[in-house]
Amino acid sequence: MTGPRVAVRAILGAVLIVALPAFAAAAATPDSGPRESQACLDCHDDMEAALHGGPHMVLVGGEDSRVSCTDCHSGTASHWEDDPEEYPMANPAKMGVADAANVCMACHFSPHVENQATLSPHAADGVTCLDCHQVHGGSAPASLHGEQTELCLSCHIVQRGEFAKPFAHPVDGGVITCADCHLQDENQMAPLTMQGSSAVCLQCHGEFQGPFPYDHQAAVDYSVEEGGCLNCHDPHGSYQPMLLKQPYEAPHYQLCSQCHVVPLHNYNTQHGSEWAGVSCSECHTDIHGSYTSRNYLTTALEAQGCFAAGCHSR
Amino acid sequence: MTFRRILTLALTGLALLALLASPALAGKLAGEIKLGGIVKDEEAGSDLTAIHETFNIYDGFSLTRVNLHGVLGQKNYFALDLREANLDSRRGNFTFRVPDLAKMNFRYRSHRQLLDAAGGLSSEREIWNGSLVVTPTSALRLKANYGLQNRDGDRVIYQANGPGISGGDYEYKLQTGGVGAEYSTGRRNFGLEYSFSDFQDETMARADRRGGLFAVHFRGPCMLAPEYYTHFVRASYGRQELDNLGTESTLSTFQYLGVVKPADPLQLKYRFYADRVDNEVTGYITDYLRNDVDVTYRTHVGSVFGGYGFVTHDDDVTLTKSNVWRAGATARISPRVKAKFSYAGSEKTDEEQLTLLKDVESSRLRASLQIQPTDEMTWGVSYQDRQREFPLLDVSAKGERWSAYGRLVRPGIGALNLDFCYSDDEYDDLYGGYRADNRTVTGRVDLEFIKDLRLSTGLTYLNIGRDLDIEKSILSFEGHYDLLDDYFVEVKYNVYNYDDYVLLDRYYTANVVWMNVGYRLSID
């Protein structure tokens, strides 16, 4: 493993060495150019109030600023010198999804914005950046039009119903937000981590990440069984405790029995019918993966001699 | 812990005061400050798996919200957002941006989850996140981020036979972070990135682990047809190891995406994804390969899209192959009528018949219609059908969802929102079946026709039937009154009810009142 470590450090070092002089030079030399924002506000005087306190406010009127009104609203000087009706400026609010995203991406170059211009389901549905974000003003984080959860659920009506279920992630109390799970790895392709979509869950539920000496294939995203957290859990809300998709306890065991056909648990020559009707979870406690038992059995069974050689030995 | 909480609150307050008093605050400032308290009365059964709705709501005084945003100096933007700061929870977000040069963000969240109504069991999660993006030139972007999560307290024991190897407590620390650099010129973007994670569990040293991942990406036009064809390429290499067991697994990925737009309404996409996971524990090397082709045609009245993917999954012992397809259309029948339809299906074949699930077939159908008869009114309906079958195991899961909504907004008078959702899920396997259906109604009325006064009331009601018999409701009343020019008072009252008529010990009921006094400020 020493090779990759050295390579990583060398590349990062090289990047920093190249970057630092550029950083110093840029800090000392502002990138200036003709700015037209004050001229815009002379006529569009209502915009001054809209921009007040917002993240884009500081960018108008600054002579040394790299961004001004005309960076988003492109056009020609004829608009303010001749006839504004005859020479209209571009308006991102009236552009298509990808074109609007490209305007934003000129400054906000991030996987989220980039994805909006290419693969995002939002883009496919005609939802533009401006449908969620206020460009001119706004005090909410990320300049959203409202509280994030309420904003998302105003369109995602099925999810509103799911969050109302008895067991749900606490978006209602604001403990987590939609974007804590969604929009996390929006690079145009699949996640980079080996947990796949489960990587989002493991941000908070890190104790289940593994690797475990005895992995449960249903919980491992890269397994040929194509597992992952979403195999067993409904992330928005569920009728079952622990956000389980199906019952895990008596009288229903569907969560386990849909994959595991284990008739010996109902009757076998060693135990008779002792385990019939007993919830799977009574013995298989470490179902996300175990450090000790290939059957994810609880160590409490050790006292009963269950792990003896020839029986359920580890 | 109490001392630390008080110290955190005190430091936050001092930082806030220092910020407000700073001579650097020569720009503009706007926002609001809210102080208040919560009164909570609840009752629940002893079955702790019925995690009640109110486990994140805390009795007592609360610095409910501090939201300040504006300009420091001539042009540096900042936004501070603190919420629900009390002895049990607090969360905050601070952003500082120096235009053309840097953006910093700090986020802090801490919550003590009360896992039983009496407060005897609780679990606390504390999360710190910080990120810094520096753009020394318009072409170069340097970024770094760090996250720390601490979790302490009780773990709800779901298993009748004890808590399992994970124990009955939480006490772990998870650190994550990374650094990266991107260089952009024109439509080209090149980046390097390194990220790491470190998990330390005080209750079980065997769980300690660490990992790192190095990634590189490139995005840019194809030299052969730069106007029409764009490439995205990404590759990574990472590893994870269990510190005390000496085992590790590695991951390498390669991803390619090509987007072609031969003419404006037509877009073609080709995606290739490959990864290899070498897991020393299982001894398996698992290869995953995926090829996807998608076509989209868009016009001003709608769009049509379709795609096909082929996936193979190989771990030396088993090999599965999947065919995946999707198709759909959107239509703007008029400026006020939109319709959507999509279908996706997949068929996985287990070549060796050695996987647990063998062959798998699944499909999903969605349709929706939205109508806006007037500027003030919107309503819509949607339908979704999902099916999954393991034909060789005689297992099937089927589910359908109907939803409908209506919105009516009358400026100066108020708004009415009504949502309805019905779902029906059925699972069958060799042992039998399980079926549950659910009706959810949510409604909210907002009134603002009285000067300075806003009133709201809302209801959420669920009824879950068939093999289950559960009812849940939340009834809410809210009032907001503006005093003088800059002050306001808010009161909210919620009643929660949850009853499981099969498992009788699963129930809770709660009455919660929030009261706040606020001040809106605006300084030039």
Short mmCIF file of C-alpha atoms in Angstrom, two decimals, chain A residues 1 4-5 7-8 11-12 15-16 18-20 22-27 31 48 52-59 64-67 98-99 102 105 107-111 114 117-119 123-126 138-141 143 147 153-155 157-158 160-168 170 172-177 180 185 187-195 202-215 217 221-226 231 234 239-242 244-250 252-264 266 275 281-287 289-292 297-301 304, chain B residues 28-30 49-51 53 55-56 65 67 69-71 74-77 81 83 91 93 97 99-101 107 109 111 125 127 134-138 140-142 149 151 155-156 158-166 170 172 174 179 181-182 184 189 192 194 197 199 204 206-207 209 213-215 219 232-234 236-242 245 248-251 253 255-257 267 269 271 273 277 279 281-282 286 298 303 313-315 318 320 322 330 332 340 348 355-357 382 388 390 393 395 401 403-405 407 419 421 423 425 427 429-434 436-438 440 442 460 462 464 467-468 470 472 498 503 506 522 524:
data_model
loop_
_atom_site.label_atom_id
_atom_site.label_comp_id
_atom_site.label_asym_id
_atom_site.label_seq_id
_atom_site.Cartn_x
_atom_site.Cartn_y
_atom_site.Cartn_z
CA MET A 1 0.00 0.00 0.00
CA PRO A 4 -0.35 4.59 -3.73
CA ARG A 5 0.16 6.57 -0.52
CA ALA A 7 1.81 8.79 -5.17
CA VAL A 8 -1.14 10.54 -3.58
CA ILE A 11 0.49 14.62 -6.50
CA LEU A 12 -1.10 16.69 -3.76
CA VAL A 15 -0.69 20.67 -6.85
CA LEU A 16 -0.04 22.83 -3.79
CA VAL A 18 1.79 25.00 -8.35
CA ALA A 19 -1.23 26.56 -6.68
CA LEU A 20 0.40 28.68 -3.99
CA ALA A 22 -0.95 31.53 -8.33
CA PHE A 23 -2.95 32.11 -5.15
CA ALA A 24 -0.62 34.89 -4.01
CA ALA A 25 -0.62 36.55 -7.42
CA ALA A 26 -4.40 36.46 -7.71
CA ALA A 27 -4.92 37.87 -4.22
CA ASP A 31 -9.40 40.90 -12.05
CA GLU A 48 -31.78 47.09 -5.42
CA HIS A 52 -30.47 43.71 -0.44
CA GLY A 53 -28.65 41.34 1.89
CA GLY A 54 -28.66 38.54 -0.64
CA PRO A 55 -25.55 36.69 -1.74
CA HIS A 56 -25.48 38.40 -5.13
CA MET A 57 -25.89 41.88 -3.73
CA VAL A 58 -22.21 42.44 -3.23
CA LEU A 59 -21.48 41.75 -6.80
CA ASP A 64 -13.23 45.28 -9.18
CA SER A 65 -15.83 42.54 -9.13
CA ARG A 66 -15.66 39.77 -11.66
CA VAL A 67 -19.43 39.37 -11.72
CA ALA A 98 -29.53 23.38 -19.50
CA ASP A 99 -29.02 26.95 -20.71
CA ASN A 102 -24.87 26.97 -17.85
CA MET A 105 -22.21 27.27 -13.82
CA CYS A 107 -19.46 30.88 -11.32
CA HIS A 108 -21.00 28.00 -9.38
CA PHE A 109 -19.07 25.19 -10.96
CA SER A 110 -20.07 22.20 -8.86
CA PRO A 111 -21.31 18.68 -9.50
CA GLU A 114 -23.17 20.53 -13.67
CA ALA A 117 -27.23 20.72 -17.08
CA THR A 118 -26.79 17.07 -18.01
CA LEU A 119 -28.32 14.13 -16.19
CA ALA A 123 -33.46 18.75 -15.51
CA ALA A 124 -35.37 16.02 -17.31
CA ASP A 125 -38.58 17.28 -15.71
CA GLY A 126 -37.96 20.87 -16.73
CA GLY A 138 -33.19 35.49 -0.16
CA SER A 139 -31.95 34.77 3.32
CA ALA A 140 -32.54 31.02 3.44
CA PRO A 141 -29.48 28.76 3.20
CA SER A 143 -30.97 31.12 -1.25
CA GLU A 147 -37.47 25.99 4.03
CA LEU A 153 -42.30 18.22 -0.53
CA SER A 154 -44.40 20.81 -2.32
CA CYS A 155 -43.64 18.85 -5.52
CA ILE A 157 -46.18 14.65 -2.80
CA VAL A 158 -45.70 10.87 -2.47
CA ARG A 160 -44.84 13.80 1.93
CA GLY A 161 -47.09 10.81 2.58
CA GLU A 162 -44.11 8.58 3.32
CA PHE A 163 -42.68 11.01 5.87
CA ALA A 164 -46.04 11.02 7.63
CA LYS A 165 -45.78 7.29 8.30
CA PRO A 166 -45.30 6.17 11.92
CA PHE A 167 -41.56 5.61 11.58
CA ALA A 168 -39.74 8.19 9.52
CA PRO A 170 -37.08 13.38 11.22
CA ASP A 172 -40.33 17.39 9.98
CA GLY A 173 -38.40 18.59 13.01
CA GLY A 174 -35.57 19.85 10.83
CA VAL A 175 -33.10 17.42 12.34
CA ILE A 176 -32.12 16.37 8.86
CA THR A 177 -33.00 17.84 5.49
CA ASP A 180 -28.48 15.63 3.65
CA ASP A 185 -22.76 12.71 -4.84
CA ASN A 187 -21.17 13.82 -10.19
CA GLN A 188 -22.57 12.66 -13.45
CA MET A 189 -21.78 9.06 -12.78
CA ALA A 190 -22.11 6.41 -10.16
CA PRO A 191 -20.83 6.97 -6.61
CA LEU A 192 -17.12 6.52 -6.11
CA THR A 193 -17.33 4.68 -2.84
CA MET A 194 -17.79 0.96 -2.57
CA GLN A 195 -20.96 1.45 -0.55
CA LEU A 202 -23.40 5.59 6.33
CA GLN A 203 -22.65 9.28 6.71
CA CYS A 204 -24.73 9.15 9.88
CA HIS A 205 -25.03 5.42 10.56
CA GLY A 206 -21.30 4.76 10.40
CA GLU A 207 -21.40 1.78 12.73
CA PHE A 208 -22.92 -0.38 9.99
CA GLN A 209 -20.35 0.33 7.32
CA GLY A 210 -17.94 -2.55 7.78
CA PRO A 211 -16.12 -4.24 6.19
CA PHE A 212 -17.15 -7.00 8.55
CA PRO A 213 -15.30 -10.31 8.79
CA TYR A 214 -18.73 -11.82 8.19
CA ASP A 215 -20.60 -9.53 5.80
CA GLN A 217 -24.52 -9.88 1.40
CA ASP A 221 -23.94 -2.73 -2.06
CA TYR A 222 -21.26 -4.25 -4.27
CA SER A 223 -22.20 -7.88 -3.68
CA VAL A 224 -23.57 -10.01 -6.48
CA GLU A 225 -26.77 -10.10 -4.44
CA GLU A 226 -26.91 -6.36 -5.11
CA ASN A 231 -32.94 -3.69 0.39
CA ASP A 234 -37.51 2.46 3.47
CA TYR A 239 -45.06 1.18 9.03
CA GLN A 240 -42.35 -0.90 10.66
CA PRO A 241 -39.90 0.09 13.40
CA MET A 242 -36.36 0.84 12.20
CA LEU A 244 -38.00 -1.73 7.77
CA LYS A 245 -39.81 -2.50 4.54
CA GLN A 246 -41.46 -5.63 5.85
CA PRO A 247 -42.03 -7.23 9.25
CA TYR A 248 -38.99 -8.71 10.97
CA GLU A 249 -40.80 -10.36 13.83
CA ALA A 250 -43.70 -12.71 14.60
CA HIS A 252 -44.69 -12.06 9.86
CA TYR A 253 -41.07 -12.69 8.89
CA GLN A 254 -41.22 -11.52 5.29
CA LEU A 255 -38.14 -9.36 5.52
CA CYS A 256 -36.01 -12.48 5.99
CA SER A 257 -38.13 -15.19 4.43
CA GLN A 258 -38.32 -13.53 1.03
CA CYS A 259 -34.68 -14.48 0.50
CA HIS A 260 -34.01 -17.21 3.07
CA VAL A 261 -35.83 -20.51 2.76
CA VAL A 262 -34.95 -22.16 6.06
CA PRO A 263 -37.47 -24.89 6.90
CA LEU A 264 -35.17 -26.41 9.54
CA ASN A 266 -39.60 -24.88 12.09
CA TRP A 275 -37.41 -22.33 17.23
CA SER A 281 -33.86 -11.38 15.28
CA GLU A 282 -33.77 -13.25 18.57
CA CYS A 283 -30.67 -15.15 17.48
CA HIS A 284 -29.44 -13.39 14.34
CA THR A 285 -28.84 -10.11 16.08
CA ASP A 286 -25.90 -8.76 14.06
CA ILE A 287 -27.69 -8.77 10.79
CA GLY A 289 -22.57 -7.94 9.58
CA SER A 290 -20.74 -9.68 12.38
CA TYR A 291 -17.23 -9.65 13.76
CA THR A 292 -17.64 -13.07 15.34
CA LEU A 297 -25.64 -14.98 15.85
CA THR A 298 -25.66 -13.26 19.21
CA THR A 299 -22.93 -14.16 21.65
CA ALA A 300 -25.66 -14.73 24.24
CA LEU A 301 -26.13 -18.14 22.63
CA GLN A 304 -26.27 -22.39 25.79
CA LYS B 28 -25.43 45.80 5.32
CA LEU B 29 -27.06 43.40 7.71
CA ALA B 30 -30.50 41.85 7.79
CA THR B 49 -39.42 0.47 19.13
CA ALA B 50 -42.40 2.80 18.74
CA ILE B 51 -40.09 5.76 18.36
CA GLU B 53 -42.72 11.67 16.77
CA PHE B 55 -38.11 12.56 20.32
CA ASN B 56 -36.37 15.64 18.97
CA ARG B 65 -33.50 31.17 15.60
CA ASN B 67 -30.65 34.38 11.09
CA HIS B 69 -27.03 37.75 6.57
CA GLY B 70 -25.41 40.63 4.84
CA VAL B 71 -22.19 42.23 3.80
CA GLN B 74 -17.34 46.38 1.03
CA LYS B 75 -18.38 43.11 -0.50
CA ASN B 76 -17.77 40.06 1.70
CA TYR B 77 -21.01 38.16 2.11
CA ASP B 81 -28.25 30.61 10.69
CA ARG B 83 -31.69 27.17 15.13
CA ARG B 91 -27.79 23.49 14.93
CA ASN B 93 -24.72 27.11 9.66
CA ARG B 97 -17.74 34.35 0.99
CA PRO B 99 -16.02 37.20 -3.91
CA ASP B 100 -13.54 35.93 -6.44
CA LEU B 101 -11.40 34.34 -3.76
CA ARG B 107 -22.16 23.51 9.93
CA ARG B 109 -25.71 19.90 14.50
CA HIS B 111 -29.35 16.32 18.95
CA ARG B 125 -25.40 12.68 17.90
CA ILE B 127 -21.95 16.52 13.77
CA VAL B 134 -10.45 28.88 -2.64
CA THR B 135 -10.42 30.23 -6.18
CA PRO B 136 -7.09 32.03 -6.49
CA THR B 137 -7.72 32.48 -10.20
CA SER B 138 -10.84 32.01 -12.23
CA LEU B 140 -8.13 27.17 -10.38
CA ARG B 141 -10.28 25.94 -7.53
CA LEU B 142 -8.85 24.39 -4.36
CA GLN B 149 -19.47 12.90 14.08
CA ARG B 151 -22.38 9.55 18.92
CA ARG B 155 -29.03 2.05 21.63
CA VAL B 156 -32.62 0.81 21.47
CA TYR B 158 -34.72 -4.37 19.13
CA GLN B 159 -33.71 -7.98 19.60
CA ALA B 160 -35.42 -10.02 22.27
CA ASN B 161 -32.24 -12.00 22.93
CA GLY B 162 -30.04 -9.04 23.71
CA PRO B 163 -28.29 -6.31 21.82
CA GLY B 164 -25.93 -8.49 19.80
CA ILE B 165 -22.28 -7.80 19.26
CA SER B 166 -22.98 -4.11 18.72
CA TYR B 170 -23.18 4.05 21.30
CA TYR B 172 -18.06 6.24 18.48
CA LEU B 174 -16.40 9.14 12.72
CA VAL B 179 -8.84 17.85 -0.30
CA ALA B 181 -8.03 20.77 -6.82
CA GLU B 182 -9.79 21.60 -10.09
CA SER B 184 -11.00 24.82 -15.63
CA ASN B 189 -12.35 20.84 -16.30
CA LEU B 192 -7.83 15.62 -8.42
CA TYR B 194 -8.38 12.70 -2.01
CA SER B 197 -12.62 8.29 6.71
CA PHE B 199 -14.10 5.32 12.52
CA MET B 204 -15.76 -2.33 20.42
CA ARG B 206 -12.80 -4.59 16.49
CA ALA B 207 -15.00 -2.10 14.63
CA ARG B 209 -11.53 1.17 10.62
CA LEU B 213 -9.83 7.19 -1.77
CA PHE B 214 -8.01 9.00 -4.55
CA ALA B 215 -9.96 10.19 -7.60
CA ARG B 219 -14.69 16.95 -18.44
CA PHE B 232 -16.74 13.00 -18.81
CA VAL B 233 -14.11 10.63 -17.48
CA ARG B 234 -13.54 9.67 -13.87
CA SER B 236 -10.66 6.28 -8.52
CA TYR B 237 -8.73 3.97 -6.25
CA GLY B 238 -9.51 3.44 -2.59
CA ARG B 239 -9.06 1.11 0.32
CA GLN B 240 -10.62 0.39 3.68
CA GLU B 241 -9.10 -1.56 6.51
CA LEU B 242 -10.15 -2.81 9.90
CA LEU B 245 -8.27 -7.25 12.56
CA GLU B 248 -8.72 -4.72 4.13
CA SER B 249 -10.67 -4.28 0.94
CA THR B 250 -9.84 -2.17 -2.08
CA LEU B 251 -11.92 -0.50 -4.75
CA THR B 253 -13.44 2.41 -10.59
CA GLN B 255 -16.33 5.79 -15.47
CA TYR B 256 -16.97 7.36 -18.84
CA LEU B 257 -19.86 9.45 -20.08
CA GLN B 267 -29.37 14.38 -27.13
CA LYS B 269 -25.75 9.72 -24.01
CA ARG B 271 -22.32 5.74 -20.08
CA TYR B 273 -19.05 2.21 -15.53
CA VAL B 277 -13.82 -4.60 -5.24
CA ASN B 279 -12.36 -7.99 -0.41
CA VAL B 281 -12.19 -10.95 4.11
CA THR B 282 -14.38 -12.92 1.73
CA THR B 286 -16.14 -8.61 -7.53
CA ARG B 298 -37.12 17.67 -26.58
CA SER B 303 -40.03 15.38 -24.62
CA HIS B 313 -21.72 -8.71 -11.97
CA ASP B 314 -18.99 -11.28 -11.44
CA ASP B 315 -17.31 -12.37 -8.21
CA THR B 318 -21.20 -16.29 -9.48
CA THR B 320 -25.23 -12.33 -13.13
CA SER B 322 -29.02 -7.78 -16.32
CA THR B 330 -43.51 14.49 -20.91
CA ARG B 332 -47.10 20.33 -22.06
CA LYS B 340 -45.67 12.71 -17.51
CA LYS B 348 -31.47 -10.17 -13.98
CA THR B 355 -26.84 -16.50 -5.89
CA LEU B 356 -29.37 -16.55 -3.12
CA LEU B 357 -32.06 -14.77 -5.08
CA SER B 382 -50.20 10.68 -9.93
CA ARG B 388 -40.41 -7.21 -8.11
CA PHE B 390 -37.84 -13.75 -7.67
CA LEU B 393 -38.13 -18.64 -5.19
CA VAL B 395 -41.37 -14.52 -4.04
CA ARG B 401 -49.52 4.36 -4.99
CA SER B 403 -51.74 10.49 -4.88
CA ALA B 404 -53.65 13.68 -5.47
CA TYR B 405 -53.13 17.26 -4.38
CA ARG B 407 -53.35 24.12 -3.90
CA ASP B 419 -52.80 16.16 -0.21
CA CYS B 421 -51.94 9.47 -0.79
CA SER B 423 -50.63 2.96 -1.12
CA ASP B 425 -48.19 -3.16 -0.77
CA TYR B 427 -45.51 -9.39 -0.31
CA ASP B 429 -43.19 -15.86 -0.33
CA LEU B 430 -43.10 -19.58 0.42
CA TYR B 431 -44.32 -19.05 3.98
CA GLY B 432 -47.25 -16.86 3.24
CA GLY B 433 -47.97 -13.24 2.62
CA TYR B 434 -48.07 -9.84 4.17
CA ALA B 436 -50.60 -3.40 4.20
CA ASP B 437 -52.40 -0.43 2.76
CA ASN B 438 -52.20 3.16 3.84
CA THR B 440 -52.66 9.53 4.29
CA THR B 442 -52.58 16.11 4.94
CA THR B 460 -52.05 14.86 9.09
CA LEU B 462 -52.92 8.07 8.54
CA ILE B 464 -52.94 1.68 7.93
CA ASP B 467 -52.48 -7.06 8.13
CA LEU B 468 -51.74 -4.00 10.26
CA ILE B 470 -52.54 1.54 12.98
CA LYS B 472 -51.76 8.21 13.51
CA TYR B 498 -50.27 7.07 17.47
CA LEU B 503 -49.44 -4.50 19.17
CA ARG B 506 -47.11 0.57 20.80
CA SER B 522 -32.08 45.56 9.02
CA ASP B 524 -27.47 49.75 6.43
#
